[in-house]
Tab-separated table of N, CA and C in Angstrom:
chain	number	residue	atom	x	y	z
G	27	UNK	N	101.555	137.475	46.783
G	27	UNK	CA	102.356	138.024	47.869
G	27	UNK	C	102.077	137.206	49.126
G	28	UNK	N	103.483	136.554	49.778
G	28	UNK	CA	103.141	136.091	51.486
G	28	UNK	C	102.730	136.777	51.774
G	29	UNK	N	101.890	136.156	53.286
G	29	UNK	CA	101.555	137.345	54.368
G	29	UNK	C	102.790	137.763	54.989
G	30	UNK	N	103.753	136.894	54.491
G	30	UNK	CA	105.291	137.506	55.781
G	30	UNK	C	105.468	139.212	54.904
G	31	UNK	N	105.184	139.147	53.988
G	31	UNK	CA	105.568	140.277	52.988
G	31	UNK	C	104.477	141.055	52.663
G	32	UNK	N	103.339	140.869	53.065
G	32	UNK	CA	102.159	141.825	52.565
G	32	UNK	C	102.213	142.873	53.606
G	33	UNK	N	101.178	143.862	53.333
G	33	UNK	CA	101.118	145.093	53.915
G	33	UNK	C	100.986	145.334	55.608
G	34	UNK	N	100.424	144.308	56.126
G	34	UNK	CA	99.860	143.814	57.325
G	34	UNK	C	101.486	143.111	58.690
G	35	UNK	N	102.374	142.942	57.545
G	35	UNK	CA	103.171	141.995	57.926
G	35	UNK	C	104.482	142.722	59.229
G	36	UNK	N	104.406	142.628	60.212
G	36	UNK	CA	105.274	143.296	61.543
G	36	UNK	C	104.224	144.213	62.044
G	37	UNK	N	103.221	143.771	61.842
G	37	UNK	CA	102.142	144.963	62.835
G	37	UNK	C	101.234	144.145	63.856
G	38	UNK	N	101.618	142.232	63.481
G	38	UNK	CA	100.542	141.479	64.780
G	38	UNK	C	101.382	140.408	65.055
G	39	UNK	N	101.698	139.937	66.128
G	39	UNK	CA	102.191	138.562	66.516
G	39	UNK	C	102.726	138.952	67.425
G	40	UNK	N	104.015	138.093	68.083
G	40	UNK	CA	104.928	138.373	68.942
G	40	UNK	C	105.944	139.450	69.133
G	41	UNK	N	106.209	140.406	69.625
G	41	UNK	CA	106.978	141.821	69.663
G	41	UNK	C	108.792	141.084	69.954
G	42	UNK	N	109.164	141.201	68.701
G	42	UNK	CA	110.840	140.705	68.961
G	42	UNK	C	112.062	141.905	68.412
G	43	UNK	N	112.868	141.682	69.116
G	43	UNK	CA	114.100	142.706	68.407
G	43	UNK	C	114.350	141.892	67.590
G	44	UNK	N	115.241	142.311	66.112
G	44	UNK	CA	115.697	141.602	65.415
G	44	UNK	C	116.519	142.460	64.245
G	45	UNK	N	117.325	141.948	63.864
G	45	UNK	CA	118.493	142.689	62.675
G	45	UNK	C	118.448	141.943	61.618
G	46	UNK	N	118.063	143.239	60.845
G	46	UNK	CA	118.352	143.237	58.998
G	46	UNK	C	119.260	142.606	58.743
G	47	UNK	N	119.285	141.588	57.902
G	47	UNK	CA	121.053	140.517	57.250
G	47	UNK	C	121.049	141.157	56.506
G	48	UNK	N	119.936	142.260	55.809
G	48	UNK	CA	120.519	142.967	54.565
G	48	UNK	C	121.297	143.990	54.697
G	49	UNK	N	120.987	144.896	55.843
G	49	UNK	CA	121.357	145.977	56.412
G	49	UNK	C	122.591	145.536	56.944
G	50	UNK	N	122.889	144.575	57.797
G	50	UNK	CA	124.279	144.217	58.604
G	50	UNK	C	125.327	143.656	57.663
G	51	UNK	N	124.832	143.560	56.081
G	51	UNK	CA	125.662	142.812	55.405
G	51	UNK	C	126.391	144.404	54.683
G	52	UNK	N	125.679	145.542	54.200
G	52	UNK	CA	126.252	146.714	53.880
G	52	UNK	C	126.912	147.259	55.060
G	53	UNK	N	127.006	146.969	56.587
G	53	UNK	CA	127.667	147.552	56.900
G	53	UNK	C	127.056	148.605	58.107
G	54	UNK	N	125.487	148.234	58.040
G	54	UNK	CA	124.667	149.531	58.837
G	54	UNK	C	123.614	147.895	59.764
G	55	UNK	N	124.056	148.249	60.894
G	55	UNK	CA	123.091	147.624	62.348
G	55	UNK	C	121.817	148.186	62.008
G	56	UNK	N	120.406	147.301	61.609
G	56	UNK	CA	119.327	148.004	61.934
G	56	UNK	C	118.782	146.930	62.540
G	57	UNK	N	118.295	147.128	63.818
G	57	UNK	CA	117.928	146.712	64.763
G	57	UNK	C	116.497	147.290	65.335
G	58	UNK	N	115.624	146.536	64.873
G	58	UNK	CA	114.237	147.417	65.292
G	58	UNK	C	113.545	146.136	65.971
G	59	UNK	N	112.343	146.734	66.367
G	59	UNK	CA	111.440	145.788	67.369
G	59	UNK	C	110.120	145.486	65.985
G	60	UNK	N	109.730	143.954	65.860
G	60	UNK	CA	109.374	143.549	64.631
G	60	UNK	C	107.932	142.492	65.616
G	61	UNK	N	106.853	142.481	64.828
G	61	UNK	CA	106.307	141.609	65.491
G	61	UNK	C	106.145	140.352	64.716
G	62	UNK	N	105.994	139.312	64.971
G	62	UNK	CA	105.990	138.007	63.971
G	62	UNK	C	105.587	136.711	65.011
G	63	UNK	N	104.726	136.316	63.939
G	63	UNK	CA	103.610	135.207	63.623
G	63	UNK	C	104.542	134.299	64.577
G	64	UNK	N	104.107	132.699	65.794
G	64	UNK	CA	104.876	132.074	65.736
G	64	UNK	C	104.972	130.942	64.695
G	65	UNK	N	103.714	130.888	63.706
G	65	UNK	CA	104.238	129.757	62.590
G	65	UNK	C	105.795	130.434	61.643
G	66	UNK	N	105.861	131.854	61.338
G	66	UNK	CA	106.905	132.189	60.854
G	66	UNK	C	108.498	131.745	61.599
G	67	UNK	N	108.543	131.936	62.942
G	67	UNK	CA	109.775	131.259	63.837
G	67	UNK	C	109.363	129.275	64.096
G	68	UNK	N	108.311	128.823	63.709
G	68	UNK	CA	108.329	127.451	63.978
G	68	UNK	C	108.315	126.772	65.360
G	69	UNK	N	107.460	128.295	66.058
G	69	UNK	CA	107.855	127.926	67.410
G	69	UNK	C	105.927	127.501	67.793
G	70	UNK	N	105.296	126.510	69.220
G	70	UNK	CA	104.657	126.742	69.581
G	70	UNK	C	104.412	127.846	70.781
G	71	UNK	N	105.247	128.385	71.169
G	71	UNK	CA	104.643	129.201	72.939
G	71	UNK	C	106.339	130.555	72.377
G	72	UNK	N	105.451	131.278	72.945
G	72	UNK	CA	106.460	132.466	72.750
G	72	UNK	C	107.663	132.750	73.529
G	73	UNK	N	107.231	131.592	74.815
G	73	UNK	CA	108.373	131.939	75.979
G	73	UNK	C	109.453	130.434	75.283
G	74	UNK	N	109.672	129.594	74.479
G	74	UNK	CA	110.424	128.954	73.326
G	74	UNK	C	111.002	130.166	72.859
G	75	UNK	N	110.725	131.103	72.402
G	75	UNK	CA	111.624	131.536	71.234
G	75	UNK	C	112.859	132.131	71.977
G	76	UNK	N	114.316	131.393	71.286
G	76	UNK	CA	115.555	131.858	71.871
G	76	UNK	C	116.035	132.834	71.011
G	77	UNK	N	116.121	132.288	69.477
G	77	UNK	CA	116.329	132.556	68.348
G	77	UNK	C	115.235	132.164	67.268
G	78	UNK	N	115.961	132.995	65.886
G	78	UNK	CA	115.253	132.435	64.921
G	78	UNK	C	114.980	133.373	64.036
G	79	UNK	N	115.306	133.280	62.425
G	79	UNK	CA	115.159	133.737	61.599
G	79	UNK	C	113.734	133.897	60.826
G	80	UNK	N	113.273	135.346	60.426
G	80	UNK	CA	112.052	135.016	59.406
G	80	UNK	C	112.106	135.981	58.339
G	81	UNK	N	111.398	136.356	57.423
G	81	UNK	CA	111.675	137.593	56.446
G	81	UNK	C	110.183	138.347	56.509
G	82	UNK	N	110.862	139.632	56.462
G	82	UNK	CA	110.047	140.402	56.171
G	82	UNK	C	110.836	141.547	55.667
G	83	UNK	N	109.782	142.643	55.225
G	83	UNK	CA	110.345	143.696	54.596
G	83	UNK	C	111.491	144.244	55.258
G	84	UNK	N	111.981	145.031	54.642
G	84	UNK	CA	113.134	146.343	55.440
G	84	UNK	C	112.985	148.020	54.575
G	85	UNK	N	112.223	148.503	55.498
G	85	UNK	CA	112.060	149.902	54.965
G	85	UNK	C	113.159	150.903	54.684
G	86	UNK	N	114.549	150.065	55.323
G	86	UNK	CA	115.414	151.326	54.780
G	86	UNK	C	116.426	150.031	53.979
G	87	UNK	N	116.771	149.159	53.658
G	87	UNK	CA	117.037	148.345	52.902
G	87	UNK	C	116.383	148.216	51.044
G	88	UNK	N	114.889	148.715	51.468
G	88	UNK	CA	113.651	148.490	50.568
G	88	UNK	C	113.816	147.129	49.519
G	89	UNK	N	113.795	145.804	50.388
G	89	UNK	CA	113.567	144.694	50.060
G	89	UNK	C	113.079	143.850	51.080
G	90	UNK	N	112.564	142.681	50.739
G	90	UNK	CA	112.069	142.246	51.491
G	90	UNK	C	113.663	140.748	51.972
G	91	UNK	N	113.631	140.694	52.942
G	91	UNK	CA	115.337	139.923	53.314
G	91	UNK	C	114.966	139.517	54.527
G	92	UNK	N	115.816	138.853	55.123
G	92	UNK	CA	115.768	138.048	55.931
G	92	UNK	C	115.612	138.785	58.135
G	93	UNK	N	115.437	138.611	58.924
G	93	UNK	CA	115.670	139.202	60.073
G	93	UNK	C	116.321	137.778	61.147
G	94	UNK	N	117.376	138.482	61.849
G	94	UNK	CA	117.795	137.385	62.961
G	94	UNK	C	116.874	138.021	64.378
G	95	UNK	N	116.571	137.011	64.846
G	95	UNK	CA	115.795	137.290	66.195
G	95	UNK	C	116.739	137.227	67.395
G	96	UNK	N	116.903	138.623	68.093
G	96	UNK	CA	117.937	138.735	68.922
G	96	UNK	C	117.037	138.516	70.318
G	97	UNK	N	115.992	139.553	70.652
G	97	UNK	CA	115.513	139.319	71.747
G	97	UNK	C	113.884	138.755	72.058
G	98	UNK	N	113.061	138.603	72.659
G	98	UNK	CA	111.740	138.189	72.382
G	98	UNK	C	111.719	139.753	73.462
G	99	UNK	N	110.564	140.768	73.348
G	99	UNK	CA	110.405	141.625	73.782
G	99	UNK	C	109.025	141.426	75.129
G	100	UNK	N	109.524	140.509	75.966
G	100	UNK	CA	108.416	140.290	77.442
G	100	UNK	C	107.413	141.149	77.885
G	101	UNK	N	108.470	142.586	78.047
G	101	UNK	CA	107.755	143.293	78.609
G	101	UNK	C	106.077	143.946	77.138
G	102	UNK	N	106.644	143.965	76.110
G	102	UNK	CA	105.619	144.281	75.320
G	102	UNK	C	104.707	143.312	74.901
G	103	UNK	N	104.902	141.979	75.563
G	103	UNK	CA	104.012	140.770	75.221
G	103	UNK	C	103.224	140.698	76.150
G	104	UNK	N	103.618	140.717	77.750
G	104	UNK	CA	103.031	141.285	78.735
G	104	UNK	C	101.881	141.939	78.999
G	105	UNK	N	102.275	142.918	78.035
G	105	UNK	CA	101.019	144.077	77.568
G	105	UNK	C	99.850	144.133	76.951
G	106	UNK	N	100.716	143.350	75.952
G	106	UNK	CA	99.572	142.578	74.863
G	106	UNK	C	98.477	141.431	75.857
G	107	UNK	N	99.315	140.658	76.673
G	107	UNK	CA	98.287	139.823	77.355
G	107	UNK	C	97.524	140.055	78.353
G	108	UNK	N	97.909	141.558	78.432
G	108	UNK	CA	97.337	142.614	79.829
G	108	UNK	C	97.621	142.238	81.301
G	109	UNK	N	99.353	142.159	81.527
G	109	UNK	CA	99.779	142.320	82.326
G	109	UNK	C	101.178	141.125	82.423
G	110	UNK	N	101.026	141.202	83.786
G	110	UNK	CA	102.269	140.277	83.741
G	110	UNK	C	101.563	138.663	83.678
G	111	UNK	N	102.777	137.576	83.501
G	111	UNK	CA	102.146	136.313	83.490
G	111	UNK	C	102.677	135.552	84.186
């Protein structure tokens, strides 16, 4: 099993919005806030990421499929770095 896919996987890295291709392809927007690695987006620095696709699970899909990266979430990275930057 990847780590993009193991148990651990959307609980440490960068805090991004991003939508299910599996979910948007049946027809249902799921749009949740996902955290991910930047070797998974190919990015070095988090304030880079515009876009960018990675996979991980989908709990209401129940497969593991692809995610588009809509927003990078600042204010919760912010937080993480304990404060503003």
């Amino acid at each position: 099993m990847t780590e993009a896919l193991g148990p651990k996987a959307g609980e440490v890295g960068i805090p991004v919005d991003a939508i299910c291709i599996g979910c948007s392809s049946s027809g249902r927007d799921r749009k949740t806030t996902k955290r991910v690695t930047l070797d998974e987006l190919d990015a070095e620095d988090p304030d880079e990421i515009k876009t960018g696709t990675f996979r991980h699970v989908c709990h209401e899909c129940q497969t593991a499929t692809f995610w588009n990266v809509v927003d990078v979430r600042h204010d919760l990275l912010d937080d993480d770095r304990g404060g503003s930057v």
